[in-house]
């Protein structure tokens, strides 16, 4: 059985953001045993799992990744949508646009430190849409 | 229920290629609600989702990624299969060898700009094999 | 139907390790047709699929990735847990913490050269936990 949820995230600025509370708030009736796929319908943002405690981890994600893939138009042909656009596409596919998480005993079976990140790569983002599929 | 399809892609040169039309042509009977996993059986190519409109985006993917992970044998021990081989393995795991996409109302629920990319990292590639699993 | 397995890996040192034999040993009763998700409950290690024959490939993974994302505390704010910690978080999300593999005729339908890697990014790791979900 597959149950789906559409979630519209609030606009979050460029950077890495914990969105666990939003996702968990929308999908309350989890099965005893299952699998959840969270899918982002965009090409300049990403989803990831990582450390959910220290906010400097998320700052380091933004600064390191933007150093590795810089907003430097001299590196790209696709520059019409701004210097942050092509780097955003690259980061989006490297991090990936979906995460899949097991469900056990009615709860997402993430590790103690695993939080769900929205990785926003645009300087002036709009609201992002997510589809959650719950398999049981 | 799980339905599977084997797809043999045409040989595509080194670079990033839209393969939506091929995938959609093979899996016509999608369920009302479901999940599709597309899996590539190779270690020197990858699958990704990204911008489906401007071809310069795909050129920038190839040039930037090959600059970040260069065909430079002095960096590697595994060089017997050519200077592009070890970089291809690295890129393959960073982009990932499968994508999972929700199905809603009988259609792949990709965003407006999300196309399916075959990322071919070898200079002289052969045909690539894909397994599509449709869950409903 | 979903069947789940908990696997506790032996402690493996920093680097990239083939763990096929461990995973396959635990999930013997695969369905004729299905999908397997392998999920790692950690934020400083990853799972990947890549070349299963030549061990120098796995050495090149470790050396190149640690050159691309160096253990250099001057680059990071989050340095309390050691110089390898923040790089480990970054690598973990770039490689990803789960892999999804089709099952056909009762076997994991990986390509000839695709092995399952545990990517261990910490200098002094502990045992890692994995949840395997088998869908049929």
Coordinates of C-alpha atoms in Angstrom, one line a residue:
Chain A
X1 CA 0.0 0.0 0.0
X2 CA 1.2 3.5 -0.9
X3 CA 0.0 6.7 0.8
X4 CA 1.2 10.0 -0.5
X5 CA 1.4 13.5 1.0
X6 CA 2.1 16.8 -0.7
X7 CA 4.1 19.3 1.5
X8 CA 4.8 22.9 0.6
X9 CA 7.8 24.1 2.6
X10 CA 8.0 27.7 3.9
X11 CA 10.6 29.8 2.0
X12 CA 14.0 29.1 3.6
X13 CA 17.1 31.1 2.7
X14 CA 20.2 29.8 1.0
X15 CA 21.8 27.3 3.3
X16 CA 21.1 23.9 5.0
X17 CA 17.9 23.7 7.1
X18 CA 16.5 21.0 9.4
X19 CA 12.9 20.2 8.3
X20 CA 12.2 17.1 10.4
X21 CA 9.5 18.8 12.4
X22 CA 7.6 19.8 9.2
X23 CA 7.9 16.3 7.6
X24 CA 7.0 14.5 10.8
X25 CA 4.0 16.9 11.5
X26 CA 2.5 16.0 8.1
X27 CA 2.9 12.2 8.1
X28 CA 1.5 11.2 11.5
X29 CA 0.0 7.7 10.7
X30 CA 3.1 5.7 10.0
X31 CA 2.8 1.9 9.6
X32 CA 4.4 -0.6 12.0
X33 CA 6.8 -1.6 9.3
X34 CA 7.5 0.3 6.0
X35 CA 9.6 2.6 3.9
X36 CA 9.3 6.4 3.3
X37 CA 10.5 8.2 0.2
X38 CA 10.8 12.0 0.4
X39 CA 11.1 13.6 -3.0
X40 CA 11.8 17.2 -3.8
X41 CA 10.4 18.5 -7.1
X42 CA 13.2 21.0 -7.9
X43 CA 16.6 21.2 -9.6
X44 CA 18.3 23.9 -7.6
X45 CA 17.8 22.5 -4.1
X46 CA 18.3 19.0 -2.5
X47 CA 17.4 16.8 0.4
X48 CA 19.9 15.1 2.6
X49 CA 20.3 13.5 6.0
X50 CA 22.9 14.8 8.5
X51 CA 23.8 16.0 11.9
X52 CA 20.8 17.4 13.8
X53 CA 22.3 19.0 16.9
X54 CA 25.0 21.6 16.3
X55 CA 23.9 24.5 13.9
X56 CA 27.6 25.1 12.9
X57 CA 27.6 21.8 11.0
X58 CA 24.9 23.3 8.7
X59 CA 26.9 26.6 8.3
X60 CA 30.0 24.5 7.4
X61 CA 28.0 22.6 4.8
X62 CA 27.0 25.9 3.1
X63 CA 30.5 27.5 3.2
X64 CA 32.4 24.4 2.2
X65 CA 30.1 23.4 -0.6
X66 CA 29.9 26.9 -2.0
X67 CA 33.7 27.0 -2.0
X68 CA 33.9 23.6 -3.8
X69 CA 31.4 24.7 -6.4
X70 CA 31.7 28.5 -6.5
X71 CA 29.3 31.2 -7.8
X72 CA 31.8 32.0 -10.6
X73 CA 30.1 32.7 -14.0
X74 CA 33.5 32.4 -15.7
X75 CA 33.2 28.6 -15.2
X76 CA 29.8 28.2 -16.9
X77 CA 27.9 28.7 -20.1
X78 CA 24.5 28.7 -18.3
X79 CA 24.6 32.1 -16.5
X80 CA 21.4 33.8 -17.6
X81 CA 19.6 33.0 -14.3
X82 CA 22.4 34.4 -12.1
X83 CA 25.8 33.3 -10.8
X84 CA 24.2 31.0 -8.2
X85 CA 22.0 29.1 -10.6
X86 CA 24.4 26.7 -12.4
X87 CA 26.2 25.9 -9.0
X88 CA 22.8 25.2 -7.6
X89 CA 22.0 22.6 -10.3
X90 CA 25.4 20.9 -9.7
X91 CA 24.9 20.8 -5.9
X92 CA 21.3 19.5 -6.4
X93 CA 22.4 16.4 -8.3
X94 CA 25.4 15.7 -6.1
X95 CA 23.4 15.8 -2.9
X96 CA 20.3 14.3 -4.6
X97 CA 16.7 15.2 -4.6
X98 CA 15.2 12.4 -2.5
X99 CA 15.9 10.4 0.6
X100 CA 14.5 7.0 1.5
X101 CA 14.1 6.0 5.2
X102 CA 12.9 2.8 6.8
X103 CA 9.9 2.8 9.2
X104 CA 10.0 0.5 12.2
X105 CA 7.4 0.3 15.0
X106 CA 5.5 3.2 13.6
X107 CA 8.5 5.6 13.5
X108 CA 11.1 6.8 11.0
X109 CA 14.1 4.7 11.8
X110 CA 16.7 7.4 11.5
X111 CA 19.9 7.3 13.6
X112 CA 20.2 9.4 16.8
X113 CA 22.0 12.2 15.0
X114 CA 20.2 12.0 11.6
X115 CA 18.1 15.0 10.7
X116 CA 16.4 15.7 7.4
X117 CA 18.0 18.7 5.6
X118 CA 16.5 20.9 3.0
X119 CA 19.6 22.1 1.1
X120 CA 18.6 25.5 -0.5
X121 CA 21.1 26.6 -3.1
X122 CA 19.5 29.7 -4.6
X123 CA 20.0 33.3 -3.2
X124 CA 16.4 34.2 -3.7
X125 CA 14.5 31.0 -3.4
X126 CA 10.8 30.4 -3.6
X127 CA 8.7 27.8 -1.7
X128 CA 9.8 24.2 -2.4
X129 CA 7.4 21.3 -2.9
X130 CA 7.9 17.8 -1.6
X131 CA 6.0 14.5 -2.2
X132 CA 6.2 11.9 0.6
X133 CA 5.4 8.3 -0.3
X134 CA 4.8 5.9 2.6
X135 CA 5.0 2.2 1.6
X136 CA 3.6 -0.5 3.9
Chain B
X1 CA 2.9 -5.1 -6.3
X2 CA 6.2 -4.8 -8.2
X3 CA 6.5 -4.7 -12.0
X4 CA 10.0 -4.6 -13.5
X5 CA 11.3 -3.5 -16.9
X6 CA 14.8 -4.0 -18.5
X7 CA 15.9 -1.2 -20.7
X8 CA 19.1 -1.2 -22.8
X9 CA 20.1 2.4 -23.6
X10 CA 21.6 3.4 -26.9
X11 CA 25.3 4.2 -26.7
X12 CA 25.6 7.8 -25.6
X13 CA 28.9 9.6 -25.6
X14 CA 30.7 11.0 -22.6
X15 CA 28.5 13.7 -21.0
X16 CA 25.1 14.2 -19.5
X17 CA 22.0 13.1 -21.6
X18 CA 18.3 13.5 -21.1
X19 CA 16.7 10.0 -21.3
X20 CA 13.1 10.8 -20.2
X21 CA 11.6 9.9 -23.6
X22 CA 13.3 6.4 -23.5
X23 CA 12.2 5.6 -19.9
X24 CA 8.7 7.0 -20.4
X25 CA 8.3 5.0 -23.6
X26 CA 9.1 1.7 -21.9
X27 CA 6.9 2.1 -18.8
X28 CA 3.5 3.2 -20.1
X29 CA 1.2 1.5 -17.6
X30 CA 1.9 3.5 -14.5
X31 CA -0.4 3.0 -11.4
X32 CA -2.6 5.8 -10.0
X33 CA -0.3 6.0 -7.0
X34 CA 3.1 4.5 -6.7
X35 CA 6.9 4.8 -6.7
X36 CA 9.4 4.1 -9.4
X37 CA 13.0 3.2 -8.9
X38 CA 15.3 3.5 -11.9
X39 CA 18.6 1.5 -11.3
X40 CA 21.7 1.5 -13.5
X41 CA 23.8 -1.6 -13.4
X42 CA 27.2 0.1 -13.9
X43 CA 30.1 1.7 -12.0
X44 CA 31.3 4.3 -14.4
X45 CA 28.1 6.1 -15.2
X46 CA 25.2 7.5 -13.1
X47 CA 21.6 8.6 -13.1
X48 CA 20.5 12.0 -11.9
X49 CA 17.6 14.4 -12.1
X50 CA 18.2 17.9 -13.3
X51 CA 17.2 20.8 -15.7
X52 CA 15.5 19.5 -18.8
X53 CA 15.4 22.7 -20.9
X54 CA 18.7 24.4 -21.7
X55 CA 21.4 22.1 -23.2
X56 CA 24.2 24.3 -21.9
X57 CA 23.3 23.1 -18.3
X58 CA 24.3 19.6 -19.4
X59 CA 27.5 20.9 -21.0
X60 CA 28.4 22.7 -17.8
X61 CA 27.8 19.5 -15.8
X62 CA 30.3 17.7 -17.9
X63 CA 33.0 20.5 -17.9
X64 CA 32.7 21.3 -14.2
X65 CA 32.6 17.8 -12.9
X66 CA 35.6 16.8 -15.1
X67 CA 37.5 19.8 -13.7
X68 CA 36.6 18.8 -10.1
X69 CA 37.6 15.2 -10.7
X70 CA 40.2 15.4 -13.5
X71 CA 41.4 12.6 -15.8
X72 CA 44.9 12.8 -14.2
X73 CA 46.6 9.4 -13.7
X74 CA 49.1 11.0 -11.3
X75 CA 46.3 11.1 -8.8
X76 CA 45.4 7.4 -8.9
X77 CA 46.7 3.9 -8.5
X78 CA 43.9 2.3 -10.6
X79 CA 45.0 3.5 -14.1
X80 CA 45.1 0.3 -16.2
X81 CA 41.7 1.0 -17.8
X82 CA 42.6 4.5 -19.0
X83 CA 42.8 8.0 -17.4
X84 CA 39.0 8.4 -17.5
X85 CA 38.3 5.2 -15.6
X86 CA 39.0 6.0 -12.0
X87 CA 37.4 9.5 -12.3
X88 CA 34.4 7.7 -13.8
X89 CA 34.1 5.5 -10.7
X90 CA 34.3 8.5 -8.3
X91 CA 31.7 10.5 -10.2
X92 CA 29.4 7.4 -10.5
X93 CA 29.1 7.1 -6.7
X94 CA 28.9 10.8 -6.0
X95 CA 26.0 11.2 -8.4
X96 CA 24.5 7.8 -7.6
X97 CA 23.3 4.9 -9.7
X98 CA 19.6 5.1 -9.0
X99 CA 16.8 7.6 -8.8
X100 CA 13.4 7.1 -7.1
X101 CA 10.4 9.1 -8.2
X102 CA 6.8 9.1 -7.0
X103 CA 3.9 8.3 -9.3
X104 CA 0.7 10.3 -8.8
X105 CA -2.4 10.1 -11.0
X106 CA -0.7 7.6 -13.4
X107 CA 2.3 9.9 -14.1
X108 CA 5.9 10.4 -12.8
X109 CA 5.6 13.2 -10.3
X110 CA 8.7 15.1 -11.4
X111 CA 8.9 18.9 -11.1
X112 CA 8.4 21.0 -14.2
X113 CA 12.2 21.3 -14.8
X114 CA 13.3 17.8 -13.7
X115 CA 14.5 15.6 -16.5
X116 CA 16.2 12.2 -16.0
X117 CA 19.9 12.3 -16.9
X118 CA 22.2 9.4 -17.9
X119 CA 25.6 10.7 -16.8
X120 CA 28.2 8.9 -19.0
X121 CA 31.7 9.2 -17.6
X122 CA 33.7 7.0 -20.0
X123 CA 35.3 8.2 -23.2
X124 CA 34.4 5.1 -25.1
X125 CA 31.3 3.8 -23.5
X126 CA 29.2 0.8 -24.3
X127 CA 25.4 0.4 -24.1
X128 CA 24.2 0.8 -20.5
X129 CA 21.5 -1.4 -18.8
X130 CA 18.8 -0.1 -16.6
X131 CA 16.2 -1.9 -14.4
X132 CA 13.0 0.0 -13.7
X133 CA 10.9 -1.2 -10.7
X134 CA 7.3 0.1 -10.4
X135 CA 5.8 -0.2 -7.0
X136 CA 2.0 0.1 -6.5
Chain C
X1 CA 5.0 -6.8 1.9
X2 CA 8.0 -5.4 3.7
X3 CA 10.5 -7.5 5.6
X4 CA 13.3 -5.8 7.7
X5 CA 16.6 -6.8 9.0
X6 CA 19.0 -5.1 11.4
X7 CA 22.7 -5.6 10.7
X8 CA 25.5 -4.5 13.0
X9 CA 28.7 -4.2 11.0
X10 CA 32.1 -5.1 12.4
X11 CA 34.3 -2.0 13.1
X12 CA 36.0 -1.2 9.8
X13 CA 38.8 1.4 9.6
X14 CA 38.7 4.7 7.7
X15 CA 38.3 3.9 4.0
X16 CA 36.0 2.1 1.5
X17 CA 35.1 -1.5 2.3
X18 CA 33.1 -4.2 0.4
X19 CA 30.3 -5.4 2.6
X20 CA 28.4 -7.6 0.0
X21 CA 29.1 -10.8 1.8
X22 CA 27.7 -9.4 5.1
X23 CA 24.5 -8.0 3.6
X24 CA 23.9 -11.1 1.4
X25 CA 24.5 -13.4 4.4
X26 CA 21.8 -11.7 6.4
X27 CA 19.0 -11.5 3.8
X28 CA 18.9 -15.0 2.3
X29 CA 15.2 -15.2 1.5
X30 CA 14.8 -12.7 -1.3
X31 CA 11.5 -12.6 -3.3
X32 CA 11.3 -13.5 -7.0
X33 CA 10.7 -9.8 -7.8
X34 CA 11.3 -6.9 -5.4
X35 CA 13.3 -4.0 -4.2
X36 CA 15.8 -3.7 -1.4
X37 CA 16.7 -0.6 0.5
X38 CA 19.9 -0.6 2.6
X39 CA 20.0 2.3 5.1
X40 CA 22.8 3.4 7.3
X41 CA 21.9 5.1 10.6
X42 CA 24.9 7.4 10.8
X43 CA 26.1 10.9 9.7
X44 CA 29.8 10.3 9.3
X45 CA 29.8 7.2 7.0
X46 CA 28.0 6.4 3.8
X47 CA 26.8 3.5 1.6
X48 CA 27.7 3.4 -2.1
X49 CA 27.9 0.9 -5.0
X50 CA 31.1 0.6 -7.0
X51 CA 33.8 -1.6 -8.5
X52 CA 34.1 -4.9 -6.6
X53 CA 37.3 -6.4 -8.1
X54 CA 40.5 -4.2 -7.8
X55 CA 41.3 -3.1 -4.2
X56 CA 43.2 -0.1 -5.6
X57 CA 39.9 1.4 -6.6
X58 CA 38.8 1.6 -3.0
X59 CA 42.2 3.1 -2.0
X60 CA 41.8 5.8 -4.7
X61 CA 38.3 6.5 -3.4
X62 CA 39.8 7.2 0.1
X63 CA 42.7 9.3 -1.1
X64 CA 40.9 11.4 -3.7
X65 CA 37.9 12.1 -1.6
X66 CA 40.1 13.1 1.4
X67 CA 42.0 15.4 -0.9
X68 CA 38.8 17.0 -2.2
X69 CA 37.4 17.4 1.3
X70 CA 40.5 17.7 3.5
X71 CA 40.8 17.3 7.3
X72 CA 41.7 20.9 7.6
X73 CA 40.1 22.6 10.7
X74 CA 40.8 26.1 9.3
X75 CA 38.0 25.5 6.9
X76 CA 35.3 24.7 9.5
X77 CA 33.6 26.0 12.6
X78 CA 32.5 22.5 13.8
X79 CA 35.9 21.2 14.9
X80 CA 35.3 20.0 18.5
X81 CA 35.0 16.3 17.5
X82 CA 38.3 16.3 15.6
X83 CA 39.7 17.4 12.2
X84 CA 38.1 14.3 10.5
X85 CA 34.5 15.0 11.8
X86 CA 33.2 17.8 9.7
X87 CA 34.7 16.3 6.5
X88 CA 33.0 13.0 7.4
X89 CA 29.6 14.8 7.6
X90 CA 30.1 16.4 4.2
X91 CA 31.3 13.1 2.5
X92 CA 28.4 11.3 4.1
X93 CA 25.7 13.4 2.5
X94 CA 27.5 13.6 -0.9
X95 CA 27.8 9.8 -1.1
X96 CA 24.4 9.2 0.6
X97 CA 23.3 7.0 3.4
X98 CA 21.2 4.5 1.5
X99 CA 21.2 2.5 -1.7
X100 CA 18.2 0.9 -3.3
X101 CA 18.7 -2.2 -5.5
X102 CA 16.2 -4.2 -7.5
X103 CA 15.6 -7.9 -6.9
X104 CA 15.0 -10.2 -9.9
X105 CA 14.7 -14.0 -9.8
X106 CA 15.4 -14.1 -6.1
X107 CA 18.8 -12.2 -6.4
X108 CA 20.0 -8.6 -6.0
X109 CA 20.1 -7.3 -9.6
X110 CA 23.5 -5.5 -9.3
X111 CA 25.7 -5.3 -12.4
X112 CA 28.7 -7.6 -12.7
X113 CA 31.1 -5.1 -11.2
X114 CA 28.8 -3.4 -8.6
X115 CA 29.7 -4.2 -5.0
X116 CA 28.2 -2.6 -1.9
X117 CA 30.6 -0.2 -0.1
X118 CA 30.6 0.9 3.4
X119 CA 32.4 4.3 3.2
X120 CA 33.9 4.9 6.7
X121 CA 35.0 8.5 7.1
X122 CA 36.1 8.6 10.8
X123 CA 39.6 7.9 12.0
X124 CA 38.4 6.0 15.1
X125 CA 35.0 4.6 14.0
X126 CA 32.6 2.5 16.0
X127 CA 30.4 -0.3 14.8
X128 CA 27.8 0.9 12.2
X129 CA 24.2 -0.1 12.1
X130 CA 22.2 -0.8 8.9
X131 CA 18.5 -1.5 8.3
X132 CA 17.7 -3.5 5.2
X133 CA 14.1 -3.3 3.9
X134 CA 13.0 -5.9 1.4
X135 CA 9.8 -5.0 -0.6
X136 CA 7.9 -7.6 -2.5

